[in-house]
Tab-separated table of C-alpha atoms in Angstrom:
chain	number	residue	atom	x	y	z
B	1	UNK	CA	-13.447	-16.287	-9.592
B	2	UNK	CA	-12.463	-14.694	-12.896
B	3	UNK	CA	-10.531	-11.496	-13.447
B	4	UNK	CA	-11.808	-8.623	-15.597
B	5	UNK	CA	-10.215	-5.847	-17.596
B	6	UNK	CA	-10.449	-2.664	-15.502
B	7	UNK	CA	-11.924	0.475	-16.999
B	8	UNK	CA	-9.457	3.287	-17.593
B	9	UNK	CA	-9.937	6.325	-15.330
B	10	UNK	CA	-9.612	8.599	-18.394
B	11	UNK	CA	-10.318	8.493	-22.133
B	12	UNK	CA	-7.921	6.848	-24.593
B	13	UNK	CA	-6.801	10.224	-25.943
B	14	UNK	CA	-6.451	11.882	-22.514
B	15	UNK	CA	-2.702	11.258	-22.240
B	16	UNK	CA	-1.805	12.858	-25.560
B	17	UNK	CA	0.656	14.046	-26.726
B	18	UNK	CA	2.804	11.909	-24.407
B	19	UNK	CA	1.020	8.654	-25.308
B	20	UNK	CA	-1.339	8.721	-28.268
B	21	UNK	CA	-4.822	7.259	-28.511
B	22	UNK	CA	-3.836	4.410	-30.840
B	23	UNK	CA	-1.259	3.064	-28.394
B	24	UNK	CA	-3.573	3.419	-25.414
B	25	UNK	CA	-6.440	1.638	-27.116
B	26	UNK	CA	-4.293	-1.253	-28.366
B	27	UNK	CA	-2.450	-1.492	-25.066
B	28	UNK	CA	-5.632	-1.631	-22.999
B	29	UNK	CA	-8.123	-3.464	-25.233
B	30	UNK	CA	-5.735	-5.952	-26.822
B	31	UNK	CA	-2.654	-6.476	-24.660
B	32	UNK	CA	-4.142	-6.115	-21.182
B	33	UNK	CA	-7.291	-7.952	-22.236
B	34	UNK	CA	-5.078	-10.753	-23.536
B	35	UNK	CA	-3.367	-11.126	-20.164
B	36	UNK	CA	-6.750	-11.250	-18.435
B	37	UNK	CA	-8.114	-13.869	-20.853
B	38	UNK	CA	-5.013	-16.039	-20.595
B	39	UNK	CA	-4.882	-15.719	-16.800
B	40	UNK	CA	-8.496	-16.843	-16.448
B	41	UNK	CA	-7.890	-19.785	-18.804
B	42	UNK	CA	-4.751	-20.822	-16.916
B	43	UNK	CA	-6.486	-20.636	-13.537
B	44	UNK	CA	-9.418	-22.674	-14.834
B	45	UNK	CA	-7.052	-25.342	-16.111
B	46	UNK	CA	-5.108	-25.260	-12.841
B	47	UNK	CA	-8.308	-25.792	-10.860
B	48	UNK	CA	-9.149	-28.878	-12.941
B	49	UNK	CA	-5.650	-30.265	-12.478
B	50	UNK	CA	-5.844	-29.631	-8.738
B	51	UNK	CA	-9.157	-31.471	-8.538
B	52	UNK	CA	-7.439	-34.489	-10.105
B	53	UNK	CA	-4.276	-34.213	-7.982
B	54	UNK	CA	-2.098	-33.784	-11.094
B	55	UNK	CA	0.733	-32.075	-9.234
B	56	UNK	CA	3.289	-32.327	-12.053
B	57	UNK	CA	0.987	-30.490	-14.469
B	58	UNK	CA	-0.020	-28.012	-11.756
B	59	UNK	CA	3.664	-27.116	-11.389
B	60	UNK	CA	3.964	-26.740	-15.160
B	61	UNK	CA	1.101	-24.199	-15.113
B	62	UNK	CA	2.934	-21.838	-12.728
B	63	UNK	CA	4.804	-19.951	-15.466
B	64	UNK	CA	1.592	-19.155	-17.388
B	65	UNK	CA	-0.099	-17.955	-14.188
B	66	UNK	CA	2.911	-15.834	-13.227
B	67	UNK	CA	3.276	-14.283	-16.688
B	68	UNK	CA	-0.378	-13.494	-17.325
B	69	UNK	CA	-1.162	-12.706	-13.688
B	70	UNK	CA	1.822	-10.372	-13.599
B	71	UNK	CA	0.646	-8.759	-16.831
B	72	UNK	CA	-2.763	-8.101	-15.304
B	73	UNK	CA	-1.392	-6.793	-11.989
B	74	UNK	CA	1.266	-4.609	-13.621
B	75	UNK	CA	-1.065	-3.056	-16.159
B	76	UNK	CA	-3.781	-2.385	-13.595
B	77	UNK	CA	-1.199	-0.440	-11.570
B	78	UNK	CA	0.149	1.234	-14.707
B	79	UNK	CA	-3.171	2.764	-15.744
B	80	UNK	CA	-3.586	4.177	-12.238
B	81	UNK	CA	-0.009	5.563	-12.389
B	82	UNK	CA	-0.939	7.918	-15.199
B	83	UNK	CA	-3.094	11.031	-15.451
B	84	UNK	CA	-3.716	13.709	-18.068
B	85	UNK	CA	-1.127	16.499	-18.057
B	86	UNK	CA	-1.648	18.868	-15.160
B	87	UNK	CA	-3.875	16.489	-13.186
B	88	UNK	CA	-1.354	14.182	-11.514
B	89	UNK	CA	-0.135	16.552	-8.825
B	90	UNK	CA	3.312	16.362	-7.224
B	91	UNK	CA	4.935	14.225	-4.512
B	92	UNK	CA	3.881	15.577	-1.124
B	93	UNK	CA	4.378	15.116	2.604
B	94	UNK	CA	6.134	11.951	3.717
B	95	UNK	CA	6.596	10.728	0.138
B	96	UNK	CA	8.464	13.887	-0.874
B	97	UNK	CA	10.611	13.669	2.273
B	98	UNK	CA	11.413	10.028	1.502
B	99	UNK	CA	12.327	10.826	-2.115
B	100	UNK	CA	14.640	13.617	-0.947
B	101	UNK	CA	16.167	11.377	1.730
B	102	UNK	CA	16.868	8.360	-0.497
B	103	UNK	CA	17.575	10.074	-3.827
B	104	UNK	CA	18.503	13.684	-2.986
B	105	UNK	CA	15.654	15.238	-4.976
B	106	UNK	CA	12.731	14.377	-7.235
B	107	UNK	CA	14.891	15.272	-10.235
B	108	UNK	CA	17.570	12.784	-9.163
B	109	UNK	CA	14.957	10.046	-8.623
B	110	UNK	CA	13.610	10.663	-12.135
B	111	UNK	CA	17.146	10.618	-13.559
B	112	UNK	CA	18.088	7.343	-11.821
B	113	UNK	CA	14.833	5.528	-12.509
B	114	UNK	CA	14.711	6.700	-16.138
B	115	UNK	CA	18.248	5.466	-16.800
B	116	UNK	CA	17.642	2.055	-15.228
B	117	UNK	CA	14.246	1.648	-16.897
B	118	UNK	CA	15.485	2.600	-20.364
B	119	UNK	CA	18.341	0.098	-19.936
B	120	UNK	CA	16.059	-2.925	-19.340
B	121	UNK	CA	17.131	-5.592	-21.822
B	122	UNK	CA	14.226	-6.813	-23.930
B	123	UNK	CA	10.815	-6.388	-22.322
B	124	UNK	CA	10.089	-5.417	-18.746
B	125	UNK	CA	9.280	-2.716	-16.236
B	126	UNK	CA	10.967	-0.013	-14.185
B	127	UNK	CA	9.597	0.606	-10.701
B	128	UNK	CA	9.770	2.897	-7.740
B	129	UNK	CA	9.056	0.553	-4.867
B	130	UNK	CA	8.916	0.518	-1.101
B	131	UNK	CA	10.529	-2.045	1.168
B	132	UNK	CA	7.639	-3.000	3.495
B	133	UNK	CA	9.964	-3.871	6.376
B	134	UNK	CA	12.459	-0.995	6.265
B	135	UNK	CA	9.927	1.512	4.834
B	136	UNK	CA	12.606	2.743	2.423
B	137	UNK	CA	12.326	3.584	-1.274
B	138	UNK	CA	14.124	1.654	-3.996
B	139	UNK	CA	14.329	1.726	-7.773
B	140	UNK	CA	14.067	-1.731	-9.309
B	141	UNK	CA	13.535	-3.329	-12.697
B	142	UNK	CA	11.691	-6.519	-13.559
B	143	UNK	CA	11.887	-8.664	-16.677
B	144	UNK	CA	8.861	-9.554	-18.774
B	145	UNK	CA	5.692	-9.342	-16.647
B	146	UNK	CA	7.259	-10.284	-13.312
B	147	UNK	CA	5.437	-8.242	-10.647
B	148	UNK	CA	7.466	-6.121	-8.229
B	149	UNK	CA	5.966	-8.057	-5.312
B	150	UNK	CA	8.021	-11.053	-6.529
B	151	UNK	CA	11.138	-9.262	-5.224
B	152	UNK	CA	9.434	-8.224	-1.979
B	153	UNK	CA	8.685	-4.581	-2.774
B	154	UNK	CA	5.420	-2.630	-2.756
B	155	UNK	CA	4.914	-0.998	-6.183
B	156	UNK	CA	4.476	2.773	-6.063
B	157	UNK	CA	5.119	3.889	-9.655
B	158	UNK	CA	5.881	1.749	-12.692
B	159	UNK	CA	6.896	2.330	-16.288
B	160	UNK	CA	6.039	-0.289	-18.907
B	161	UNK	CA	8.908	-0.690	-21.377
B	162	UNK	CA	7.455	-3.462	-23.478
B	163	UNK	CA	7.530	-2.236	-27.076
B	164	UNK	CA	3.732	-2.312	-27.289
B	165	UNK	CA	3.686	0.554	-24.745
B	166	UNK	CA	5.536	3.022	-26.980
B	167	UNK	CA	6.803	1.706	-30.331
B	168	UNK	CA	4.010	3.016	-32.589
B	169	UNK	CA	4.827	6.544	-31.425
B	170	UNK	CA	8.452	6.570	-30.278
B	171	UNK	CA	9.844	3.799	-32.545
B	172	UNK	CA	13.202	2.631	-31.151
B	173	UNK	CA	13.677	5.731	-28.968
B	174	UNK	CA	12.760	4.125	-25.657
B	175	UNK	CA	14.639	6.758	-23.578
B	176	UNK	CA	12.468	9.501	-25.131
B	177	UNK	CA	9.309	7.637	-24.081
B	178	UNK	CA	10.626	7.066	-20.555
B	179	UNK	CA	11.584	10.735	-20.224
B	180	UNK	CA	8.195	11.907	-21.505
B	181	UNK	CA	6.060	9.655	-19.316
B	182	UNK	CA	6.990	11.624	-16.186
B	183	UNK	CA	4.867	14.469	-17.593
B	184	UNK	CA	1.760	12.322	-16.997
B	185	UNK	CA	2.754	10.688	-13.714
B	186	UNK	CA	-0.139	10.463	-11.257
B	187	UNK	CA	1.596	11.422	-8.023
B	188	UNK	CA	-1.753	11.519	-6.228
B	189	UNK	CA	-1.975	7.743	-6.618
B	190	UNK	CA	1.695	7.280	-5.684
B	191	UNK	CA	1.172	9.339	-2.534
B	192	UNK	CA	-1.772	7.131	-1.541
B	193	UNK	CA	0.174	3.908	-2.145
B	194	UNK	CA	3.090	5.217	-0.120
B	195	UNK	CA	0.865	6.235	2.808
B	196	UNK	CA	-0.802	2.820	2.745
B	197	UNK	CA	2.606	1.132	2.754
B	198	UNK	CA	3.693	3.184	5.773
B	199	UNK	CA	0.514	2.276	7.655
B	200	UNK	CA	0.841	-1.500	7.131
């Protein structure tokens, strides 16, 4: 089984002016495609090692699988997290109640998550996640391409703060990018993920 680059649910320029076409095209066609290519290569190599019972080298392959697999998983979620301005809706129903319960208001969630995400050292991600056991919401950050599932949370909404996600447009002003991205949040998708998490 090989993984493929998913199609975007909108055009490359659809998220302007928040994220410009050049960034979106490079981010999707080059960076995400690179994670997919490297993941497939790593899995192919792993399969050959497994066939030859080379356990030491199989263990050595884990970091490449985690990094590139995480890059593919995170970016696939990220594209779905976003929508052209005015099309992403708002938190509704049980999700809105949960946000108000755990954070006080949507504005306070945005404030807390933005601050923690902008403060990620180096490259990584900021996430709104759900604890699958307690059904509660949490803000978390992950380094590099570590997926949120690695810390036991269901990803609901993520913000990519690798420089390739914003630098061509925002330069070193990461907080400005993080603040702006909420304008194109796809709450319809977040609502669906939250409902699915409650049902499981």
